[in-house]
Short mmCIF file of C-alpha atoms in Angstrom, two decimals:
data_model
loop_
_atom_site.label_atom_id
_atom_site.label_comp_id
_atom_site.label_asym_id
_atom_site.label_seq_id
_atom_site.Cartn_x
_atom_site.Cartn_y
_atom_site.Cartn_z
CA ARG A 433 -8.36 0.75 -25.24
CA ASP A 434 -4.95 -0.74 -25.96
CA ALA A 435 -3.00 2.05 -24.23
CA LYS A 436 -0.72 0.89 -21.43
CA GLY A 437 -0.23 2.56 -18.09
CA GLN A 438 3.08 4.09 -19.19
CA TYR A 439 1.33 6.04 -21.96
CA LEU A 440 -1.21 7.54 -19.56
CA PHE A 441 1.47 8.39 -16.99
CA ASP A 442 3.73 10.04 -19.58
CA LEU A 443 0.78 12.03 -20.89
CA LEU A 444 -0.01 13.26 -17.38
CA CYS A 445 3.61 14.19 -16.62
CA HIS A 446 3.80 16.08 -19.93
CA HIS A 447 0.67 18.02 -18.95
CA LEU A 448 2.26 18.89 -15.58
CA ASN A 449 5.61 19.72 -17.24
CA LEU A 450 7.27 17.24 -14.86
CA LEU A 451 10.63 15.61 -15.63
CA GLU A 452 11.49 14.06 -12.24
CA LYS A 453 8.52 11.74 -12.56
CA ASP A 454 9.91 8.51 -11.12
CA TYR A 455 8.76 9.43 -7.61
CA PHE A 456 5.10 9.52 -8.66
CA GLY A 457 2.43 7.05 -9.68
CA ILE A 458 -1.27 6.67 -10.44
CA ARG A 459 -3.55 5.08 -7.86
CA PHE A 460 -7.07 3.76 -8.24
CA VAL A 461 -9.65 1.79 -6.24
CA ASP A 462 -11.32 -1.34 -7.62
CA PRO A 463 -15.01 -2.28 -7.11
CA ASP A 464 -14.04 -4.23 -3.97
CA LYS A 465 -12.65 -0.99 -2.50
CA GLN A 466 -9.07 -2.24 -2.72
CA ARG A 467 -6.38 0.24 -3.68
CA HIS A 468 -3.95 -0.45 -6.53
CA TRP A 469 -1.03 1.29 -8.20
CA LEU A 470 -1.46 1.42 -11.97
CA GLU A 471 1.09 -0.91 -13.55
CA PHE A 472 2.82 0.81 -16.46
CA THR A 473 3.56 -2.38 -18.41
CA LYS A 474 -0.08 -3.49 -18.58
CA SER A 475 -3.14 -2.17 -20.38
CA VAL A 476 -5.07 0.48 -18.45
CA VAL A 477 -8.47 -0.95 -19.35
CA LYS A 478 -7.54 -4.47 -18.25
CA GLN A 479 -6.43 -3.22 -14.84
CA LEU A 480 -9.61 -1.21 -14.17
CA ARG A 481 -12.40 -3.70 -13.49
CA SER A 482 -14.91 -1.00 -12.60
CA GLN A 483 -17.36 0.74 -14.93
CA PRO A 484 -16.86 4.27 -16.27
CA PRO A 485 -16.26 6.93 -15.16
CA PHE A 486 -12.80 5.82 -14.05
CA THR A 487 -11.37 7.74 -11.11
CA MET A 488 -7.59 7.74 -10.72
CA CYS A 489 -5.35 9.84 -8.50
CA PHE A 490 -1.87 11.25 -9.09
CA ARG A 491 0.17 10.48 -5.96
CA VAL A 492 3.72 10.32 -4.65
CA LYS A 493 4.63 6.64 -4.84
CA PHE A 494 8.24 6.81 -3.66
CA TYR A 495 8.97 9.59 -1.20
CA PRO A 496 12.40 11.14 -1.86
CA ALA A 497 14.87 10.43 0.93
CA ASP A 498 15.94 14.09 0.83
CA PRO A 499 13.16 16.21 -0.73
CA ALA A 500 15.35 19.33 -0.53
CA ALA A 501 17.76 17.66 -2.99
CA LEU A 502 15.14 17.51 -5.75
CA LYS A 503 16.35 19.39 -8.81
CA GLU A 504 13.26 21.32 -9.88
CA GLU A 505 10.81 23.43 -7.95
CA ILE A 506 7.80 21.86 -9.71
CA THR A 507 8.79 18.47 -8.27
CA ARG A 508 9.20 19.90 -4.77
CA TYR A 509 5.81 21.59 -5.06
CA LEU A 510 4.06 18.32 -5.98
CA VAL A 511 5.79 16.48 -3.12
CA PHE A 512 4.75 19.36 -0.84
CA LEU A 513 1.11 18.86 -1.88
CA GLN A 514 1.35 15.13 -1.10
CA ILE A 515 2.88 15.63 2.36
CA LYS A 516 0.35 18.35 3.10
CA ARG A 517 -2.32 15.79 2.23
CA ASP A 518 -0.62 13.24 4.51
CA LEU A 519 -0.74 15.78 7.31
CA TYR A 520 -4.43 16.42 6.75
CA HIS A 521 -5.26 12.71 6.67
CA GLY A 522 -3.31 11.95 9.85
CA ARG A 523 -0.55 9.86 8.29
CA LEU A 524 2.22 12.28 9.30
CA LEU A 525 2.49 12.03 13.09
CA CYS A 526 4.06 14.90 14.98
CA LYS A 527 3.95 16.64 18.32
CA THR A 528 2.05 19.89 18.74
CA SER A 529 4.99 22.24 18.25
CA ASP A 530 5.96 20.56 14.98
CA ALA A 531 2.33 20.50 13.82
CA ALA A 532 2.02 24.26 14.42
CA LEU A 533 5.23 24.98 12.50
CA LEU A 534 4.20 22.80 9.54
CA ALA A 535 0.77 24.45 9.37
CA ALA A 536 2.37 27.89 9.53
CA TYR A 537 4.61 27.00 6.58
CA ILE A 538 1.50 25.99 4.64
CA LEU A 539 -0.17 29.30 5.45
CA GLN A 540 2.87 31.29 4.41
CA ALA A 541 3.22 29.35 1.16
CA GLU A 542 -0.41 29.74 0.15
CA ILE A 543 -1.62 33.11 1.49
CA GLY A 544 1.68 34.99 1.88
CA ASP A 545 2.72 37.37 4.65
CA TYR A 546 0.38 38.24 7.47
CA ASP A 547 -1.72 41.31 6.78
CA SER A 548 -3.90 42.65 9.58
CA GLY A 549 -6.28 44.11 7.01
CA LYS A 550 -6.80 40.83 5.19
CA HIS A 551 -6.36 38.44 8.09
CA PRO A 552 -8.62 39.21 11.06
CA GLU A 553 -8.43 37.53 14.45
CA GLY A 554 -8.86 33.76 14.19
CA TYR A 555 -8.10 33.63 10.48
CA SER A 556 -6.13 30.38 10.82
CA SER A 557 -9.24 28.60 12.10
CA LYS A 558 -10.80 28.88 8.65
CA PHE A 559 -8.30 26.42 7.21
CA GLN A 560 -8.09 22.68 7.76
CA PHE A 561 -4.55 21.41 8.33
CA PHE A 562 -5.19 18.29 10.43
CA PRO A 563 -8.00 15.80 11.01
CA LYS A 564 -8.81 17.67 14.23
CA HIS A 565 -7.16 20.37 16.28
CA SER A 566 -7.87 22.84 19.09
CA GLU A 567 -8.20 26.62 19.32
CA LYS A 568 -4.93 26.72 21.23
CA LEU A 569 -3.14 25.10 18.31
CA GLU A 570 -4.81 27.50 15.89
CA ARG A 571 -3.55 30.48 17.89
CA LYS A 572 -0.05 28.99 17.91
CA ILE A 573 -0.14 28.55 14.13
CA ALA A 574 -1.21 32.16 13.63
CA GLU A 575 1.49 33.39 16.01
CA ILE A 576 4.27 31.58 14.10
CA HIS A 577 2.89 32.83 10.80
CA LYS A 578 2.83 36.44 12.02
CA THR A 579 6.19 36.62 13.76
CA GLU A 580 8.59 34.07 12.25
CA LEU A 581 7.80 33.55 8.57
CA SER A 582 7.33 37.04 7.22
CA GLY A 583 9.08 37.61 3.91
CA GLN A 584 9.37 33.96 2.89
CA THR A 585 8.39 33.20 -0.70
CA PRO A 586 6.10 30.23 -1.44
CA ALA A 587 9.07 28.23 -2.73
CA THR A 588 11.08 28.92 0.43
CA SER A 589 8.19 28.03 2.72
CA GLU A 590 7.55 24.80 0.84
CA LEU A 591 11.23 23.89 1.04
CA ASN A 592 11.30 24.56 4.80
CA PHE A 593 8.11 22.49 5.15
CA LEU A 594 9.75 19.55 3.35
CA ARG A 595 12.90 19.80 5.45
CA LYS A 596 10.87 19.73 8.65
CA ALA A 597 8.60 16.89 7.50
CA GLN A 598 11.62 14.83 6.49
CA THR A 599 12.83 14.73 10.11
CA LEU A 600 9.61 13.11 11.39
CA GLU A 601 9.53 9.36 11.99
CA THR A 602 6.40 8.86 9.92
CA TYR A 603 7.62 10.75 6.85
CA GLY A 604 6.73 8.76 3.76
CA VAL A 605 4.44 6.34 5.62
CA ASP A 606 1.59 4.83 3.60
CA PRO A 607 -0.04 2.56 6.21
CA HIS A 608 -1.45 -0.89 5.44
CA PRO A 609 -3.77 -2.26 8.18
CA CYS A 610 -2.89 -5.73 9.47
CA LYS A 611 -2.93 -7.88 12.59
CA ASP A 612 0.04 -9.50 14.26
CA VAL A 613 0.21 -13.13 15.39
CA SER A 614 -1.46 -12.17 18.68
CA GLY A 615 -4.43 -10.61 16.93
CA ASN A 616 -3.43 -7.04 17.75
CA ALA A 617 -4.07 -4.36 15.16
CA ALA A 618 -1.03 -2.82 13.49
CA PHE A 619 -0.10 -0.77 10.45
CA LEU A 620 2.71 -1.80 8.11
CA ALA A 621 4.45 0.80 5.97
CA PHE A 622 7.46 1.27 3.71
CA THR A 623 9.57 4.41 3.96
CA PRO A 624 12.69 5.63 2.11
CA PHE A 625 14.78 4.23 4.94
CA GLY A 626 13.16 0.87 5.65
CA PHE A 627 10.16 -1.13 6.82
CA VAL A 628 8.17 0.11 9.82
CA VAL A 629 5.40 -1.33 11.98
CA LEU A 630 3.12 1.12 13.77
CA GLN A 631 0.80 0.18 16.58
CA GLY A 632 -1.43 2.98 17.70
CA ASN A 633 0.82 6.03 17.78
CA LYS A 634 4.04 4.10 18.44
CA ARG A 635 6.61 2.64 16.13
CA VAL A 636 7.29 -0.89 17.36
CA HIS A 637 9.60 -2.05 14.57
CA PHE A 638 11.99 -0.32 12.20
CA ILE A 639 14.04 -2.47 9.81
CA LYS A 640 16.51 -0.97 7.36
CA TRP A 641 16.27 -1.99 3.73
CA ASN A 642 19.65 -3.71 3.75
CA GLU A 643 18.37 -5.98 6.54
CA VAL A 644 15.28 -7.14 4.60
CA THR A 645 16.17 -10.35 2.75
CA LYS A 646 12.79 -11.53 1.47
CA LEU A 647 9.12 -10.55 1.23
CA LYS A 648 6.48 -13.25 0.80
CA PHE A 649 2.72 -13.69 1.09
CA GLU A 650 0.38 -16.68 1.19
CA GLY A 651 -3.30 -15.84 1.08
CA LYS A 652 -3.84 -13.23 3.79
CA THR A 653 -0.50 -13.92 5.51
CA PHE A 654 2.46 -11.62 4.91
CA TYR A 655 6.02 -12.67 5.82
CA LEU A 656 9.05 -10.43 6.20
CA TYR A 657 12.44 -12.15 6.43
CA VAL A 658 15.07 -10.10 8.27
CA SER A 659 18.79 -10.77 8.62
CA GLN A 660 20.46 -8.60 11.25
CA LYS A 661 23.96 -8.47 12.71
CA GLU A 662 25.64 -11.56 14.14
CA GLU A 663 23.68 -13.70 11.64
CA LYS A 664 20.48 -13.16 13.58
CA LYS A 665 17.50 -14.08 11.38
CA ILE A 666 13.93 -13.01 12.13
CA ILE A 667 10.62 -13.75 10.39
CA LEU A 668 7.83 -11.24 11.04
CA THR A 669 4.33 -12.50 10.29
CA TYR A 670 1.22 -10.35 9.82
CA PHE A 671 -2.31 -10.97 8.59
CA ALA A 672 -4.02 -8.64 6.10
CA PRO A 673 -7.81 -8.15 5.97
CA THR A 674 -8.12 -9.83 2.54
CA PRO A 675 -5.87 -11.76 0.12
CA GLU A 676 -6.10 -8.81 -2.28
CA ALA A 677 -4.89 -6.41 0.41
CA CYS A 678 -2.03 -8.78 1.24
CA LYS A 679 -0.98 -8.99 -2.40
CA HIS A 680 -1.07 -5.19 -2.68
CA LEU A 681 1.08 -4.94 0.46
CA TRP A 682 3.56 -7.43 -1.01
CA LYS A 683 3.78 -5.58 -4.32
CA CYS A 684 4.36 -2.26 -2.55
CA GLY A 685 7.13 -3.85 -0.50
CA ILE A 686 8.83 -5.33 -3.58
CA GLU A 687 8.74 -1.99 -5.40
CA ASN A 688 9.95 0.07 -2.45
CA GLN A 689 12.79 -2.33 -1.69
CA ALA A 690 13.94 -2.30 -5.32
CA PHE A 691 13.67 1.49 -5.60
CA TYR A 692 15.56 2.38 -2.42
CA LYS A 693 17.96 -0.56 -2.01
CA LEU A 694 19.33 -1.41 -5.45
CA GLU A 695 22.13 0.45 -7.20
CA LYS A 696 20.92 -0.13 -10.77
CA SER A 697 17.64 -1.10 -12.40
CA SER A 698 19.50 -3.92 -14.19
CA GLN A 699 19.71 -5.66 -10.80
CA VAL A 700 15.91 -5.95 -10.57
CA ARG A 701 14.70 -9.56 -10.69
CA THR A 702 11.30 -11.17 -11.01
CA VAL A 703 10.09 -12.14 -7.54
CA SER A 704 7.80 -15.04 -6.65
CA SER A 705 5.36 -14.57 -3.79
CA SER A 706 5.41 -18.14 -2.51
CA ASN A 707 6.84 -21.63 -2.86
CA LEU A 708 5.86 -24.63 -4.98
CA PHE A 709 2.91 -25.86 -2.94
CA PHE A 710 1.10 -22.54 -2.41
CA LYS A 711 -0.68 -20.54 -5.04
CA GLY A 712 1.34 -17.38 -5.55
CA SER A 713 2.16 -14.55 -7.91
CA ARG A 714 5.16 -13.32 -9.82
CA PHE A 715 5.98 -9.64 -9.96
CA ARG A 716 8.77 -7.45 -11.31
CA TYR A 717 9.44 -3.79 -10.60
CA SER A 718 9.65 -2.00 -13.95
CA GLY A 719 11.02 1.46 -13.12
CA ARG A 720 14.33 3.09 -12.33
CA VAL A 721 15.89 3.04 -8.85
CA ALA A 722 16.52 6.04 -6.60
CA LYS A 723 20.21 6.38 -7.39
CA GLU A 724 19.55 6.42 -11.13
CA VAL A 725 16.78 8.98 -10.67
CA MET A 726 19.09 11.33 -8.76
CA GLU A 727 21.80 10.98 -11.43
CA SER A 728 19.27 11.70 -14.17
CA SER A 729 17.90 14.73 -12.29
CA ALA A 730 21.37 16.25 -12.02
CA LYS A 731 21.53 16.35 -15.83
CA ILE A 732 18.33 18.41 -16.23
CA LYS A 733 19.13 21.72 -17.91
CA ARG A 734 16.12 23.84 -18.77
CA GLU A 735 14.42 27.01 -17.67
CA PRO A 736 12.35 26.37 -14.52
CA PRO A 737 8.73 25.76 -15.56
CA GLU A 738 6.03 28.10 -14.34
CA ILE A 739 4.11 26.81 -11.31
CA HIS A 740 0.44 27.60 -10.90
CA ARG A 741 -0.12 27.29 -7.18
CA ALA A 742 -3.67 26.77 -6.00
CA GLY A 743 -4.82 28.64 -2.92
CA MET A 744 -6.16 26.91 0.15
CA VAL A 745 -9.85 26.19 0.45
CA PRO A 746 -11.06 28.06 3.56
CA SER A 747 -13.45 25.39 4.74
CA ARG A 748 -13.58 23.00 7.67
CA SER A 749 -15.43 20.42 5.65
CA CYS A 750 -13.04 20.34 2.71
CA PRO A 751 -9.32 19.53 2.76
CA SER A 752 -7.03 22.20 1.42
CA ILE A 753 -5.67 19.90 -1.23
CA THR A 754 -9.07 19.28 -2.83
CA HIS A 755 -9.77 21.34 -5.93
CA GLY A 756 -12.85 21.25 -8.09
CA PRO A 757 -12.82 19.92 -11.66
CA ARG A 758 -11.90 22.40 -14.34
CA LEU A 759 -14.79 22.46 -16.83
CA SER A 760 -14.11 25.75 -18.66
CA SER A 761 -13.01 23.95 -21.83
CA VAL A 762 -16.16 21.80 -21.96
CA PRO A 763 -19.06 23.04 -24.13
CA ARG A 764 -21.80 24.64 -22.07
CA THR A 765 -24.38 22.05 -23.15
CA ARG A 766 -22.20 19.18 -21.87
CA ARG A 767 -20.93 20.72 -18.63
CA ARG A 768 -23.73 19.39 -16.47
CA ALA A 769 -23.31 15.81 -17.77
CA VAL A 770 -19.53 15.97 -17.33
CA HIS A 771 -19.89 17.42 -13.85
CA ILE A 772 -22.29 14.67 -12.81
CA SER A 773 -19.95 12.03 -14.28
CA ILE A 774 -16.96 13.40 -12.39
CA MET A 775 -18.92 13.67 -9.15
CA GLU A 776 -20.05 10.04 -9.45
CA GLY A 777 -16.44 8.98 -9.82
CA LEU A 778 -15.36 11.04 -6.83
CA GLU A 779 -18.23 9.64 -4.77
CA SER A 780 -17.11 6.10 -5.55
CA LEU A 781 -13.58 6.99 -4.48
CA ARG A 782 -14.71 8.73 -1.30
CA ASP A 783 -16.91 5.76 -0.37
CA SER A 784 -14.03 3.33 -0.76
CA ALA A 785 -12.75 1.61 2.34
CA HIS A 786 -9.46 3.48 2.21
CA SER A 787 -11.26 6.66 3.26
CA THR A 788 -13.10 5.18 6.22
CA PRO A 789 -12.48 7.02 9.49
CA VAL A 790 -10.86 4.78 12.08
CA ARG A 791 -11.74 5.41 15.70
CA SER A 792 -9.62 3.89 18.41
CA SER A 793 -10.51 3.60 22.09
CA SER A 794 -7.37 1.71 23.01
CA HIS A 795 -5.02 3.78 25.17
CA GLY A 796 -7.82 6.25 25.52
CA ASP A 797 -5.69 8.90 27.15
CA THR A 798 -3.51 8.98 24.04
CA PHE A 799 -5.90 8.73 21.11
CA LEU A 800 -9.11 10.46 22.15
CA PRO A 801 -9.20 14.23 21.73
CA HIS A 802 -9.19 16.01 25.07
CA VAL A 803 -10.17 19.48 23.91
CA ARG A 804 -13.40 20.20 22.08
CA SER A 805 -14.45 23.59 20.73
CA SER A 806 -17.91 24.80 19.85
CA ARG A 807 -18.76 27.15 17.00
CA ALA A 808 -21.60 29.63 17.35
CA ASP A 809 -22.38 29.44 13.65
CA SER A 810 -22.50 25.65 13.50
CA ASN A 811 -24.69 23.04 15.12
CA GLU A 812 -22.21 20.30 14.26
CA ARG A 813 -19.74 18.99 16.76
CA VAL A 814 -16.22 19.94 15.70
CA ALA A 815 -13.54 17.35 16.42
CA VAL A 816 -10.25 18.79 17.58
CA ILE A 817 -6.82 17.36 18.13
CA ALA A 818 -5.41 17.18 21.62
CA ASP A 819 -2.66 19.68 22.33
CA GLU A 820 -0.21 16.97 23.35
CA ALA A 821 -1.31 13.99 21.26
CA TYR A 822 -1.71 13.60 17.53
CA SER A 823 -2.46 10.18 16.16
CA PRO A 824 -3.61 8.79 12.80
CA ALA A 825 -5.85 6.32 14.61
CA ASP A 826 -8.63 8.95 14.74
CA SER A 827 -8.15 10.20 11.21
CA VAL A 828 -8.85 9.13 7.68
CA LEU A 829 -6.59 6.27 6.65
CA PRO A 830 -5.63 5.78 3.00
CA THR A 831 -5.77 1.99 3.05
CA PRO A 832 -8.87 -0.24 2.80
CA VAL A 833 -9.81 -1.64 6.18
CA ALA A 834 -12.50 -4.24 6.71
CA GLU A 835 -15.20 -3.31 9.21
CA HIS A 836 -14.08 -5.95 11.68
CA SER A 837 -10.53 -4.60 11.41
CA LEU A 838 -11.78 -1.17 12.36
CA GLU A 839 -13.44 -2.56 15.47
CA LEU A 840 -10.39 -4.63 16.32
CA MET A 841 -8.44 -1.41 16.71
CA LEU A 842 -10.13 -1.34 20.12
CA LEU A 843 -8.11 -4.42 21.06
CA SER A 844 -4.73 -2.90 20.13
CA ARG A 845 -1.95 -3.82 22.51
CA GLN A 846 1.78 -3.38 22.54
CA ILE A 847 3.58 -6.23 20.75
CA ASN A 848 6.91 -7.76 21.69
CA GLY A 849 10.02 -5.73 21.07
CA ALA A 850 11.39 -2.36 22.08
CA THR A 851 9.04 0.53 21.42
CA CYS A 852 9.86 4.14 20.78
CA SER A 853 7.23 6.86 21.08
CA ILE A 854 6.61 9.09 18.09
CA GLU A 855 5.48 11.87 20.37
CA GLU A 856 7.85 13.44 22.86
CA GLU A 857 5.47 15.71 24.74
CA LYS A 858 3.66 14.57 27.87
CA GLU A 859 0.15 13.30 27.31
CA SER A 860 -2.70 14.68 29.38
CA ASP A 861 -5.02 12.38 31.35
CA ALA A 862 -8.30 11.37 29.78
CA SER A 863 -11.58 11.00 31.59
CA THR A 864 -12.39 7.45 32.68
CA PRO A 865 -15.40 5.89 30.90
CA ASN A 866 -18.35 5.03 33.08
CA ALA A 867 -19.54 1.51 33.84
CA ALA A 868 -22.31 1.56 31.22
CA GLU A 869 -19.87 2.48 28.47
CA VAL A 870 -17.44 -0.24 29.58
CA GLU A 871 -20.22 -2.85 29.63
CA ALA A 872 -21.47 -1.80 26.19
CA LEU A 873 -17.95 -1.88 24.79
CA GLY A 874 -17.32 -5.31 26.28
CA GLY A 875 -20.53 -6.63 24.72
CA GLU A 876 -19.51 -5.32 21.29
CA LEU A 877 -16.08 -6.87 21.58
CA ARG A 878 -17.47 -10.23 22.67
CA ALA A 879 -19.92 -10.24 19.77
CA LEU A 880 -17.13 -9.28 17.44
CA CYS A 881 -14.71 -11.94 18.65
CA GLN A 882 -17.32 -14.67 18.21
CA GLY A 883 -17.34 -14.04 14.48
CA HIS A 884 -13.62 -14.55 13.95
CA GLY A 885 -11.80 -17.85 13.49
CA ARG A 886 -8.95 -18.83 15.73
CA PRO A 887 -5.33 -18.86 14.55
CA GLU A 888 -5.19 -22.60 15.19
CA GLU A 889 -8.04 -23.18 12.73
CA GLU A 890 -6.29 -21.07 10.12
CA GLN A 891 -3.10 -23.10 10.57
CA VAL A 892 -5.06 -26.37 10.15
CA ASN A 893 -6.72 -25.08 7.00
CA LYS A 894 -3.35 -24.07 5.57
CA PHE A 895 -1.91 -27.51 6.34
CA VAL A 896 -4.85 -29.26 4.65
CA LEU A 897 -4.49 -27.04 1.58
CA SER A 898 -0.76 -27.71 1.39
CA VAL A 899 -1.36 -31.50 1.58
CA LEU A 900 -3.98 -31.30 -1.17
CA ARG A 901 -1.63 -29.29 -3.37
CA LEU A 902 1.13 -31.86 -2.75
CA LEU A 903 -1.20 -34.70 -3.77
CA LEU A 904 -2.28 -32.85 -6.91
CA VAL A 905 1.30 -32.16 -7.93
CA THR A 906 2.28 -35.79 -7.30
CA MET A 907 -0.65 -37.12 -9.32
CA GLY A 908 0.19 -34.72 -12.14
CA LEU A 909 3.80 -35.92 -12.25
CA LEU A 910 2.71 -39.57 -12.26
CA PHE A 911 0.27 -38.91 -15.09
CA VAL A 912 3.00 -37.20 -17.14
CA LEU A 913 5.38 -40.13 -16.54
CA LEU A 914 2.69 -42.64 -17.53
CA LEU A 915 1.94 -40.68 -20.69
CA LEU A 916 5.64 -40.58 -21.57
CA LEU A 917 5.96 -44.32 -20.94
CA ILE A 918 3.02 -45.12 -23.25
CA ILE A 919 4.53 -42.95 -25.98
CA LEU A 920 7.87 -44.72 -25.61
CA THR A 921 6.46 -48.25 -25.72
CA GLU A 922 3.41 -48.04 -27.97
CA SER A 923 4.07 -45.25 -30.46
CA ASP A 924 6.15 -45.41 -33.63
CA LEU A 925 7.58 -41.93 -33.33
CA ASP A 926 11.04 -41.98 -34.88
CA ILE A 927 12.64 -39.28 -32.78
CA ALA A 928 16.31 -39.40 -31.84
CA PHE A 929 15.53 -38.92 -28.17
CA PHE A 930 12.96 -41.76 -28.09
CA ARG A 931 15.10 -43.99 -30.29
CA ASP A 932 18.11 -43.70 -27.98
CA ILE A 933 15.97 -44.60 -24.96
CA ARG A 934 14.40 -47.62 -26.70
CA GLN A 935 17.82 -49.00 -27.61
CA THR A 936 19.15 -49.07 -24.05
CA PRO A 937 19.34 -52.57 -22.44
CA GLU A 938 17.57 -51.35 -19.33
CA PHE A 939 14.53 -50.16 -21.30
CA GLU A 940 14.35 -53.39 -23.34
CA GLN A 941 14.48 -55.46 -20.13
CA PHE A 942 11.76 -53.34 -18.55
CA HIS A 943 9.64 -53.57 -21.71
CA TYR A 944 9.71 -57.39 -22.07
CA GLN A 945 9.80 -58.43 -18.40
CA TYR A 946 7.40 -55.93 -16.85
CA PHE A 947 5.47 -53.79 -19.29
CA CYS A 948 4.32 -56.50 -21.73
CA PRO A 949 3.01 -58.86 -18.98
CA LEU A 950 1.27 -55.91 -17.30
CA ARG A 951 -0.34 -54.92 -20.61
CA ARG A 952 -1.56 -58.49 -21.27
CA TRP A 953 -3.02 -58.64 -17.74
CA PHE A 954 -4.95 -55.38 -18.28
CA ALA A 955 -6.17 -56.56 -21.69
CA CYS A 956 -7.41 -59.84 -20.21
CA LYS A 957 -9.27 -58.06 -17.42
CA ILE A 958 -10.85 -55.63 -19.84
CA ARG A 959 -12.03 -58.48 -22.12
CA SER A 960 -13.57 -60.35 -19.19
CA VAL A 961 -15.41 -57.26 -18.02
CA VAL A 962 -16.71 -56.55 -21.53
CA SER A 963 -17.90 -60.15 -22.01
CA LEU A 964 -19.62 -60.04 -18.62
CA LEU A 965 -21.46 -56.86 -19.62
CA ILE A 966 -22.52 -58.42 -22.93
CA ASP A 967 -23.87 -61.54 -21.21
CA THR A 968 -25.88 -59.52 -18.73
#
């Protein structure tokens, strides 16, 4: 019960035979469905407010700027698994040609060379690489796998996969849902190269780490202070769904900035989230920085550890990175209880808000899938990705999103500033919704908007809170001064500090001319009130 997060993390890395462990972390979801990174300097039990069984996930926390430069193959393999998961969950945006190549690398790494005897026609359709995709894309994946990747070992395919993924604009993106000052939905993320803002499938802001001067949050409001060339200063303001989500966003920003920007871990400082008159938090990044990690990795000298690669799960309903619990070491009489316990934990994780599918109808010709395929052996409707558009807005997002935030994705609009498209291929036209659908959508949006406060009201509430905090601080200071004055004048404490003050001419004048008459006046008033009460 007293074990800290560092102990659990070291135990896990020892089990995986992992030395380049600074890129990874442990993530969990609290009872309010808010994600957290396990802090290594604090007790594990105190951080987990939920009831057993505890479900935690091993994840890449800091994506390497150059994954091909990682020293050991085991590290590259674990990063490969994470990026493959990002691709499946729609966090790694790419055009169709890049998506086909990445999926082909995954096939080559996990099932080997194409074999006509083992791989019949349509074999690539049995595997799930993306949230949704079309038969045309599946054929393209199979074609690349057959003709271009033959002979590549799993390690080579994984390395080529990492090199390709590294070139994409959304590499390393872990999106946090927010709204801008205009109420438009956006996703904030931190990458190895800087801070990005995504809106829909477009990157509307990219700020390098050396341009970020300060990160701050107050309640649900997140501030990013930017200093660009020619002494141009910018403050970006965004609103998170909850104060807890905003604090998590702020912590992630502090850690990413320290890891990628600083030269040494000795330069890390404790950061305050706010100023004097707003309730805030203090946080300090406790790990090594990227430059130190690379220098430490270069000194690793050992035989490469054996890697046990897990094959893909050939199922459309199960992601390829999901593997069942290993229960072989559990006594037969306890396996059922352990299995049920693990499944309950996984259910709680799957039901968390960070795994809620987000559907967007904004820019319908971009987000909505245009091609749908039907399976003869399935009555379910299979969602597919458009050949020319691939967006995370229709996929599973890894960050908790309130229900109203999901609906507000329908109101997404382009914010101020230059935009650059993540996709380079031409988008096909979508069918226009009919009048009934438009009217129904408008009714939902109107009903939704009625339940949300205006920005002006939020600003007024913040001003009132700041005034109240100012009054409380002022009253506290006055009370402390009054208490100190009473101690100086009425007590007999023979302390050098008090004695020096009492002997000053100014204090003696104040004591005899002002304090003593004021004390006699109060004593007289108190006696008169007491006598009045006695008479009555």
